[in-house]
Short mmCIF file of C-alpha atoms in Angstrom, two decimals:
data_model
loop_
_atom_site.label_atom_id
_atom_site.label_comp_id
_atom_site.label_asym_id
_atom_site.label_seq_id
_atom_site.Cartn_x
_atom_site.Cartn_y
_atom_site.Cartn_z
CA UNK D 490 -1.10 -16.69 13.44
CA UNK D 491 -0.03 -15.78 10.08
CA UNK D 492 0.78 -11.62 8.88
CA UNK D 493 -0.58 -9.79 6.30
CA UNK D 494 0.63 -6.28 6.12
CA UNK D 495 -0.56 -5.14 3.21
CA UNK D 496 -1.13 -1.14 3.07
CA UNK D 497 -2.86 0.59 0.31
CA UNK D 498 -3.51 4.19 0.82
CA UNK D 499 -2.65 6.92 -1.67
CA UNK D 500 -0.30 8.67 1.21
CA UNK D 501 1.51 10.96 -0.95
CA UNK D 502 -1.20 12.39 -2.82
CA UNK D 503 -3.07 12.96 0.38
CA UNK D 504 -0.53 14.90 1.48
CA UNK D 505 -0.40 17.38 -1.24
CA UNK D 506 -4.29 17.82 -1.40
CA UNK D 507 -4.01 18.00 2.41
CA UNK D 508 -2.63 21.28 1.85
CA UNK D 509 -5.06 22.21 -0.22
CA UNK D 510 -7.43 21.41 1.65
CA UNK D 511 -5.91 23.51 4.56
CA UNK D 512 -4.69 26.62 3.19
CA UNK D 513 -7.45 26.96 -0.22
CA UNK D 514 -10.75 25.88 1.12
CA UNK D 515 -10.82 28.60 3.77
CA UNK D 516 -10.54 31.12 0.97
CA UNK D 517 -12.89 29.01 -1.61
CA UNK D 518 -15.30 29.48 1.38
CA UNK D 519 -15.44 33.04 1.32
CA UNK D 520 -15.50 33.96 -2.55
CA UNK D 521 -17.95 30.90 -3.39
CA UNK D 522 -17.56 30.26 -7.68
CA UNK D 523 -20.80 32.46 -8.97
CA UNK D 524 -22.06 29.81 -11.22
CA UNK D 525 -21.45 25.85 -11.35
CA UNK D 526 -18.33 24.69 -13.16
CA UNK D 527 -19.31 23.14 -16.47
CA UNK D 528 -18.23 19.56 -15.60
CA UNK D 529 -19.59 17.64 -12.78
CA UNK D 530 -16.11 16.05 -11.62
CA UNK D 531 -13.98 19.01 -12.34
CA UNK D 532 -11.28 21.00 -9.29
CA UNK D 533 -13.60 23.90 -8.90
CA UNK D 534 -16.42 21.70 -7.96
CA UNK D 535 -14.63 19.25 -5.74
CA UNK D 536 -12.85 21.89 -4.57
CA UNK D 537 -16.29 22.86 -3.49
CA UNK D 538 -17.49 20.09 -1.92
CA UNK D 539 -14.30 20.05 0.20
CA UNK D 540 -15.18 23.35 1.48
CA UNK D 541 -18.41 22.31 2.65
CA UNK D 542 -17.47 19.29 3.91
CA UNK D 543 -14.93 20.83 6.16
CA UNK D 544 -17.32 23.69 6.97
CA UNK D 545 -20.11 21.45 8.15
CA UNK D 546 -17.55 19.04 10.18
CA UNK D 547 -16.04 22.43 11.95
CA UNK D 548 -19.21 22.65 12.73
CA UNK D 549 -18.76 20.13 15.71
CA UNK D 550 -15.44 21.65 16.89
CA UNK D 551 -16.29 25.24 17.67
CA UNK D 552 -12.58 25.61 19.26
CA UNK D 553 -10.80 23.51 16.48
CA UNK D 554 -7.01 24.31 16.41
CA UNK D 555 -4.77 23.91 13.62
CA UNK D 556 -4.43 20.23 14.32
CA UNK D 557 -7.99 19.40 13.94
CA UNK D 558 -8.45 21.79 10.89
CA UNK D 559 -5.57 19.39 9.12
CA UNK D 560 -7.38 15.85 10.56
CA UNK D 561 -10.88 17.47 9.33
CA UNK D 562 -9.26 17.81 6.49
CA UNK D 563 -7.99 15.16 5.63
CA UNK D 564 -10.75 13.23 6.51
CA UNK D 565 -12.92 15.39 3.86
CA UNK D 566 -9.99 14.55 1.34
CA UNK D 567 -10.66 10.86 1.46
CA UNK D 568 -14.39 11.06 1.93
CA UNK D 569 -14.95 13.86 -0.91
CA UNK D 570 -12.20 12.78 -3.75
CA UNK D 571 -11.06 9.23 -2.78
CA UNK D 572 -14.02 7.06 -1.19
CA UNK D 573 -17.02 6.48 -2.55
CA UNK D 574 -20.45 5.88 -0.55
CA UNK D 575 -19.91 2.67 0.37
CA UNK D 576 -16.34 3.17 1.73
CA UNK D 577 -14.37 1.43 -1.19
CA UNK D 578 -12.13 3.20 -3.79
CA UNK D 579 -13.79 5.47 -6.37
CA UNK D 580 -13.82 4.48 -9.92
CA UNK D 581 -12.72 7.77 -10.84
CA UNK D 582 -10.79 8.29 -7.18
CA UNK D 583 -7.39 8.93 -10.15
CA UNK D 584 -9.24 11.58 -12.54
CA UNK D 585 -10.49 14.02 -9.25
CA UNK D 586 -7.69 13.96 -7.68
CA UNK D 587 -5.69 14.99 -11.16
CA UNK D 588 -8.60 17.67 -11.56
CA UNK D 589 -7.98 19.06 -8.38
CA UNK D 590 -4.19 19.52 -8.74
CA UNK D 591 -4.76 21.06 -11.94
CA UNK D 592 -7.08 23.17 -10.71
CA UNK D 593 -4.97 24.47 -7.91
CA UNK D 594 -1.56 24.37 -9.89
CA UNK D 595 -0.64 22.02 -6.94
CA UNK D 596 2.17 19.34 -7.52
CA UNK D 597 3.24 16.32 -6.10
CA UNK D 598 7.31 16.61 -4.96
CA UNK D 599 9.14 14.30 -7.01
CA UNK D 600 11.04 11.45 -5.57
CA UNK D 601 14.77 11.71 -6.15
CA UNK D 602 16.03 8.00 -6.85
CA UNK D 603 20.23 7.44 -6.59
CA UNK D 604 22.36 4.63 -6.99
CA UNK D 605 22.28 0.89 -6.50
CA UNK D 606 22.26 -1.93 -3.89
CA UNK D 607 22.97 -5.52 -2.61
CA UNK D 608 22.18 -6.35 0.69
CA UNK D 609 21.03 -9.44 2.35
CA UNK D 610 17.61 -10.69 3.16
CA UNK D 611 17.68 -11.56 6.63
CA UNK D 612 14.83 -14.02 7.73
CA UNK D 613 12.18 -13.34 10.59
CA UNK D 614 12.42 -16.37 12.61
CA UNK D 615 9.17 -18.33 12.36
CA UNK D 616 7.94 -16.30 9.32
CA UNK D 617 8.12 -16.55 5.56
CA UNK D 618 9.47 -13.02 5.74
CA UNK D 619 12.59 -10.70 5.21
CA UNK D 620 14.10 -7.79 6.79
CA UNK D 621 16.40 -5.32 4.75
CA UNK D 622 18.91 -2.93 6.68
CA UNK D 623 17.90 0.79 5.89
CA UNK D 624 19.34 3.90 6.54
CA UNK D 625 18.07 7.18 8.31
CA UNK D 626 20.22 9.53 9.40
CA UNK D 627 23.70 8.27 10.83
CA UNK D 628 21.79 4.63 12.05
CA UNK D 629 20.51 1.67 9.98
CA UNK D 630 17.59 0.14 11.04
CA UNK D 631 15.78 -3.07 10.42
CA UNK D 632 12.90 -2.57 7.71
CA UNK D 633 9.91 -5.01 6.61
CA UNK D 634 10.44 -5.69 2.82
CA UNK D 635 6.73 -5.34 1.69
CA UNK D 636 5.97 -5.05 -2.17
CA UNK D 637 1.68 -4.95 -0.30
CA UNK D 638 2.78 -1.56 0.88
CA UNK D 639 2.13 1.62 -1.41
CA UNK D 640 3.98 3.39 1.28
CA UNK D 641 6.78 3.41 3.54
CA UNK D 642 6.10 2.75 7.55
CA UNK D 643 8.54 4.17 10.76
CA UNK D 644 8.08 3.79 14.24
CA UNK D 645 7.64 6.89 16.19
CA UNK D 646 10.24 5.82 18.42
CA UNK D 647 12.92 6.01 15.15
CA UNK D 648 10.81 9.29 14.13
CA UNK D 649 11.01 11.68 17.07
CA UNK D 650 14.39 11.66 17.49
CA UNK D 651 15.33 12.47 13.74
CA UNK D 652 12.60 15.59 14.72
CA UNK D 653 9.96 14.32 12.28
CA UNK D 654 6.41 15.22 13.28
CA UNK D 655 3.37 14.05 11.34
CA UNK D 656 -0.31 14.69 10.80
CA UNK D 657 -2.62 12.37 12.68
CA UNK D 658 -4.51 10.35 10.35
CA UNK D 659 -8.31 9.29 11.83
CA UNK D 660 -8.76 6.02 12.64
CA UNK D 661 -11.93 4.48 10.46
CA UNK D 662 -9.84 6.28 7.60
CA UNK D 663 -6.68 4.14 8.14
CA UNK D 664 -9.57 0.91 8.85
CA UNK D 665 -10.29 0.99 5.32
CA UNK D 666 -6.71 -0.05 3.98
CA UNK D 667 -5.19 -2.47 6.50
CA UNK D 668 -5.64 -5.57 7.69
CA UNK D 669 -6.80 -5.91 11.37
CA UNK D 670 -10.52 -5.34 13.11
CA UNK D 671 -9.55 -2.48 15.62
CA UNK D 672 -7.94 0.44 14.61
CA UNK D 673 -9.36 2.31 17.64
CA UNK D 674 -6.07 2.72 19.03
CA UNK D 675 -3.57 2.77 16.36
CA UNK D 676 -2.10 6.16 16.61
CA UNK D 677 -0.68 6.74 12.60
CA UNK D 678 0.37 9.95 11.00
CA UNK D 679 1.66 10.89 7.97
CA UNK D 680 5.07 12.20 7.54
CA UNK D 681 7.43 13.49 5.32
CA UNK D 682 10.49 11.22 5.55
CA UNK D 683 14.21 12.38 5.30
CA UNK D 684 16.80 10.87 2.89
CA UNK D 685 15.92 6.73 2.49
CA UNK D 686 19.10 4.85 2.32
CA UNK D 687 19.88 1.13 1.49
CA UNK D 688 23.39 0.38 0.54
CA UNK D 689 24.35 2.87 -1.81
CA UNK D 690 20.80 3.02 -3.18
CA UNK D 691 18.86 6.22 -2.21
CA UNK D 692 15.52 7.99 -2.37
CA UNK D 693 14.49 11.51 -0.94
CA UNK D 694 11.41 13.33 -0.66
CA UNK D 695 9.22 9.93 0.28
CA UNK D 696 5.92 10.66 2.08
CA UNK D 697 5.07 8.13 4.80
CA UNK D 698 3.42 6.78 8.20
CA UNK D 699 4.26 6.90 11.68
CA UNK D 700 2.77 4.18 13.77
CA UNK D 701 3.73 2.67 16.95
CA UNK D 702 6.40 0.22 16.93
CA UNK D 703 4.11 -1.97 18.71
CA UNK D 704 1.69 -2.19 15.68
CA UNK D 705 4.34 -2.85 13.07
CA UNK D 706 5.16 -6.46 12.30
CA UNK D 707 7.26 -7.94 14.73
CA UNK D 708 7.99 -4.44 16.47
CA UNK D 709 10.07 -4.04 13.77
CA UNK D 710 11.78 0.04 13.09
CA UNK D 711 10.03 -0.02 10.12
CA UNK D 712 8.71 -0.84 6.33
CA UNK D 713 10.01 -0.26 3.40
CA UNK D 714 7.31 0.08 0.78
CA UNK D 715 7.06 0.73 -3.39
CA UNK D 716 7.33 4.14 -2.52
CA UNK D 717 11.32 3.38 -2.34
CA UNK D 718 11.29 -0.22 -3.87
CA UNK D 719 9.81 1.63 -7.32
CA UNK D 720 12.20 3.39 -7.93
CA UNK D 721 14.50 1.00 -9.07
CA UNK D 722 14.67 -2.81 -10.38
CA UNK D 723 14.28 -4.72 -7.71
CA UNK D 724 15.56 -8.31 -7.73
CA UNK D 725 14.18 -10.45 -4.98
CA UNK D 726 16.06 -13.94 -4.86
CA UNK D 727 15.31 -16.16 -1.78
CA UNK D 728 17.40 -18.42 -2.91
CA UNK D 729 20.31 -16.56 -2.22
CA UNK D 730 18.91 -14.20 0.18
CA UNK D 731 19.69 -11.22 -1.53
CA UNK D 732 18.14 -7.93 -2.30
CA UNK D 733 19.28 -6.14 -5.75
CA UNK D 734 18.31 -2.71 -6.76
CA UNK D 735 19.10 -1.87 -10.00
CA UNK D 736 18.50 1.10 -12.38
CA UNK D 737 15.91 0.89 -14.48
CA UNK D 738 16.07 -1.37 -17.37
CA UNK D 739 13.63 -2.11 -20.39
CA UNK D 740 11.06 -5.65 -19.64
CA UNK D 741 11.04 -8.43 -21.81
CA UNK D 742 8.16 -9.25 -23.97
CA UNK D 743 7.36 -12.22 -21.93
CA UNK D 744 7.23 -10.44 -18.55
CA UNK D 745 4.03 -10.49 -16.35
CA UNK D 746 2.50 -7.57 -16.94
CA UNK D 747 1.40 -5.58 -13.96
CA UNK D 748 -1.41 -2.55 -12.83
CA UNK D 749 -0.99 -0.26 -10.55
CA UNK D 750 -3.66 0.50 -7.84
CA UNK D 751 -3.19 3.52 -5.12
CA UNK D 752 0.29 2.49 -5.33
CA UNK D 753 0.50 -0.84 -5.08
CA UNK D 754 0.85 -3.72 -7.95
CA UNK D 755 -1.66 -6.23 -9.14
CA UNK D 756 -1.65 -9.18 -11.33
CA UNK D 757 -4.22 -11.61 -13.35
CA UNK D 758 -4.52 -14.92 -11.03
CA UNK D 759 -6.24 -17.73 -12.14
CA UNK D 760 -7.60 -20.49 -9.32
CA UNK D 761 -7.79 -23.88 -11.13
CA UNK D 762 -9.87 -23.23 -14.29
CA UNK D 763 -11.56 -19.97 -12.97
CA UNK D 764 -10.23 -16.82 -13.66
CA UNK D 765 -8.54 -13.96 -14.13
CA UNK D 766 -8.95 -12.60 -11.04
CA UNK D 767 -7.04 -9.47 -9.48
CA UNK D 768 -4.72 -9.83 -6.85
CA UNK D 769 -2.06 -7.85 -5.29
CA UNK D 770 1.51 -9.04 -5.28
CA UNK D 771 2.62 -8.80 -1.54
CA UNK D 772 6.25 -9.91 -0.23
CA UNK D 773 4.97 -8.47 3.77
CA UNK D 774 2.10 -11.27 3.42
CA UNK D 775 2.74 -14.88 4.59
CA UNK D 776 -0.44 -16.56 3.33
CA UNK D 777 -2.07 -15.85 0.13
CA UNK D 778 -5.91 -14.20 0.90
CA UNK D 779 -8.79 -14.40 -1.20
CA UNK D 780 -11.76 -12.15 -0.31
CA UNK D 781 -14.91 -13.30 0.79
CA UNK D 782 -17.00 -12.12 -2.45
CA UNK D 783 -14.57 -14.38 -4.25
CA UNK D 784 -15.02 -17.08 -2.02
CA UNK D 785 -18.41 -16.60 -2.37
CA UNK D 786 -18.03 -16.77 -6.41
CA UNK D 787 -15.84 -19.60 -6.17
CA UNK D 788 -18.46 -21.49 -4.29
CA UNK D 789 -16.59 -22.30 -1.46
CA UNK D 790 -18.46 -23.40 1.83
CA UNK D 791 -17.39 -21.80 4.74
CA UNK D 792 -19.21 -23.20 6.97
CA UNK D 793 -17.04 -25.31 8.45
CA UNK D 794 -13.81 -24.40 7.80
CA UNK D 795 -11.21 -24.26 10.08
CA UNK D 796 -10.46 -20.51 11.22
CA UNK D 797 -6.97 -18.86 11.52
CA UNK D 798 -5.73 -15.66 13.24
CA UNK D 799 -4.34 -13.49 10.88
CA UNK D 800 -2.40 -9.91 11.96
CA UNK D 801 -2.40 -6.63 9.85
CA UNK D 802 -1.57 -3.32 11.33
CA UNK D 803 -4.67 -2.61 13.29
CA UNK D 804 -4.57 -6.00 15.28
CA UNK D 805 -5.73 -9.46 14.72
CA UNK D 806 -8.84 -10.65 12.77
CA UNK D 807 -10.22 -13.97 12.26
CA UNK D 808 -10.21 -15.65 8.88
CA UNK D 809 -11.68 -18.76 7.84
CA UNK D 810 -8.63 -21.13 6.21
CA UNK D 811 -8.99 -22.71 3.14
CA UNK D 812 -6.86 -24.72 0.53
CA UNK D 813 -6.83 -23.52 -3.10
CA UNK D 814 -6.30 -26.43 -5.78
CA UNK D 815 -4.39 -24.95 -8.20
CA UNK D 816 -3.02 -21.35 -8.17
CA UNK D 817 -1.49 -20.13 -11.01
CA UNK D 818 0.21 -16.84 -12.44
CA UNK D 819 1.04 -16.72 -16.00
CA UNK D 820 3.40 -20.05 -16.25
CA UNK D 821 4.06 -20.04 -12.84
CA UNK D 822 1.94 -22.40 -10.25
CA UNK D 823 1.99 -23.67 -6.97
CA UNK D 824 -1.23 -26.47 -6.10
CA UNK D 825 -2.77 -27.11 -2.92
CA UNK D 826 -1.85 -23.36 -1.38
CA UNK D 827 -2.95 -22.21 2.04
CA UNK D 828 -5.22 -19.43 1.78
CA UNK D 829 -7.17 -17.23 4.00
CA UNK D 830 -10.26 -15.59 3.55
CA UNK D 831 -10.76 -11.83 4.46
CA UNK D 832 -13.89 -10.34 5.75
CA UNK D 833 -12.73 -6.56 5.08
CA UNK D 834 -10.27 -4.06 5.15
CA UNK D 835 -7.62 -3.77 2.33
CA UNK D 836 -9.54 -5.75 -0.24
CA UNK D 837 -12.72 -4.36 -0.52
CA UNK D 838 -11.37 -0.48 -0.61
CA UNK D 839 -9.09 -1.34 -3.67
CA UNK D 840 -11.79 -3.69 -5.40
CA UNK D 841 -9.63 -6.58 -5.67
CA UNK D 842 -10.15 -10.34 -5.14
CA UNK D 843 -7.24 -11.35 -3.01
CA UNK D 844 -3.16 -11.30 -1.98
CA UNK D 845 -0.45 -13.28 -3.52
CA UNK D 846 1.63 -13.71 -0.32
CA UNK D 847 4.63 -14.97 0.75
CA UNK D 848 3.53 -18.98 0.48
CA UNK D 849 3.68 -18.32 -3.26
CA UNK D 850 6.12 -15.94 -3.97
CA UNK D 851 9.07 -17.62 -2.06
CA UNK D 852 9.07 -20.18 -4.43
CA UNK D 853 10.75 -17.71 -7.39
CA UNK D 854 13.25 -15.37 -7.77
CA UNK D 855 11.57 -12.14 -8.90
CA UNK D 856 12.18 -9.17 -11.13
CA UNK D 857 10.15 -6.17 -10.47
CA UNK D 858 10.37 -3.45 -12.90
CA UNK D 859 8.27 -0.19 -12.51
CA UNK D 860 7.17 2.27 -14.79
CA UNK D 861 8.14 5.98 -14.00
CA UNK D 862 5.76 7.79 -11.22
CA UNK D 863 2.71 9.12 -12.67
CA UNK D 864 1.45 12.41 -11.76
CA UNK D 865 -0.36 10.95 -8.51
CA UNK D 866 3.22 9.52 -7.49
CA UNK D 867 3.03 6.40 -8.07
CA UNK D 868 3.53 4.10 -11.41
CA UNK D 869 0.19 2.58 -13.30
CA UNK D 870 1.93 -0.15 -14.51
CA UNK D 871 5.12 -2.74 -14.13
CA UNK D 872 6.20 -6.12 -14.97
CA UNK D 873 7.24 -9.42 -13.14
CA UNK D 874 9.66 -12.33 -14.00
CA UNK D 875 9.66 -15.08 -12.24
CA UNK D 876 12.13 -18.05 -12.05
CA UNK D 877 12.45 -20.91 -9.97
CA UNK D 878 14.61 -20.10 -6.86
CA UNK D 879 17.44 -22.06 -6.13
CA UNK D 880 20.11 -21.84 -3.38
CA UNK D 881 23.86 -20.71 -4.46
#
């Protein structure tokens, strides 16, 4: 059984237009605009459509309390401004949601990044996968590094006893950006968390997700996410076992350029002589995926293969295995890599043709660099060195 806890959802942004959602649209519904806006994707008519959309699904919960105003909500935030009809990311998912802050004067509230750190990477027995020791509070807790995760993850057994309380988030909502085929019991909220400590490094005013401590990998307390991890330089070097997080520093010209998607980093791949193809850079994956439209372009028969068990935060799901040739980013290649191919989930609501996991990365010591947040939250682009790792 390999893990893949990969996690893209735009969290943060959610959050804010959550709030608009709650506290404009019942006002937008009563003093309706008098005539249509004069662009078809700008914040007075999606601010609109929320309104309606909530309307109608209020509809269906005649006694609806201020709970299921904010879950209705919320789920007309995604559906409206975020998803499109077939349940994958909207081209244009980045330019509504900017049109309806503007439209609102709503803003997102800026991350506050502080100091530096060096801690270990401790190993999960069995896995190719790290812990890092973070800080909430007076207690430090064992974290989940995961560069697949746009945001930051804490058990509700850590959460209720700092007092933090969070929104639920429905369940075929969070389906569309995990790994896992049943998220029919996967109680997640989102959260604002308090001050983010590792070492002396610090972040405040991170938006996040509760879950159970049973669903997170391992039963870990939590995972740490680019929410925190982009704030800073990060160096990951499994050859020493050591996490570094640096200020900010300028990329060299030959660095692997990376793009930003909901919040989580993507690179060009190439797969023997085939290629580019887009796949998120994930340190919380063990196997590298592929999804099944690109096995499907690739040419590879399925038939057959062998199938593996593969676990994401909303439970196990079946994957046939395969073995890629050749795998190769910029310089840097590994041949004959395990891979697994996904059915759903994560990959087809970003749009992207696979996972660089853990059987890859391990390999090479890596420099992330990030560019500042954008104003979704999050940064649209970064870089990546990589260099051979080697033990001290």
């Amino acid at each position: 059984m390999k893990l893949i806890s990969s996690m893209a959802t735009p969290l943060a942004i959610a959050s804010e237009l959550l709030a608009i959602a709650v506290f404009s649209l019942p006002i937008f519904a009563q003093t309706p605009p008098s005539s249509p806006p004069n662009s078809s994707d700008s914040g007075l008519e999606i601010l609109g459509e929320l309104a309606e959309c909530v309307s109608t699904s209020l509809e269906a919960v005649p006694q609806a309390d201020r709970q299921d105003l904010e879950t209705l909500s919320m789920q007309c935030v995604f559906e409206v401004v975020i998803l499109g009809p077939d349940g994958t990311l909207r081209s244009d998912a980045n330019e509504r949601m900017l049109a309806l802050l503007e439209f609102t004067g709503g803003s997102l509230p800026a991350r506050v990044v502080r100091g530096q750190a060096k801690v270990p990477l401790n190993p999960i027995e069995d896995r190719f996968l790290w812990t890092v020791p973070v800080t909430l509070g007076d207690r430090t807790y064992p974290f989940l590094l995961d560069t697949g995760a746009s945001n930051s993850l804490l058990a509700h057994s850590i959460a209720a006893p700092l007092g933090l309380a969070g929104t639920p988030i429905p369940n075929d909502l969070f389906a569309y950006m995990v790994v896992g085929e049943d998220c029919s019991e996967v109680d997640a909220t989102l959260m604002q968390f308090p001050h983010v400590s590792i070492d002396r490094a610090t972040v405040e005013g991170m938006t996040g997700m509760g879950l159970p401590q049973t669903t997170i990998p391992q039963q870990l307390s939590g995972v740490l996410g680019l929410d925190f991890l982009s704030g800073f330089d990060a160096i990951v070097d499994p050859g020493r076992l050591e996490l570094q997080l640096l200020p900010r520093s300028p990329a060299p010209v030959d660095a692997i350029p990376l793009e930003g998607k909901m919040g989580v980093m993507t690179a060009q791949v190439y797969l023997g002589d085939r290629g580019p193809f887009t796949f998120l850079l994930d340190t919380g994956a063990e196997v590298t995926a592929i999804s099944q439209d690109l096995a499907d372009r690739l040419s590879l028969d399925t038939t057959d293969l062998p199938t593996q068990e593969v676990v994401g935060f909303c439970g196990l799901e079946t994957a046939a295995l395969t073995t890629l040739e050749r795998v190769r980013l910029a310089d840097r290649q590994r041949d004959r890599l395990d891979a697994v191919i996904l059915q759903k989930g994560v990959l087809d609501f970003l749009g992207i043709d696979g996972i660089l996991g853990q059987n890859f990365l391990l390999h090479y010591k890596q420099h992330w660099r990030f560019d500042p947040p954008n104003a979704l939250g999050f940064p649209d682009r970064g870089t990546l060195i990589l260099s051979p790792a080697t033990a001290p």
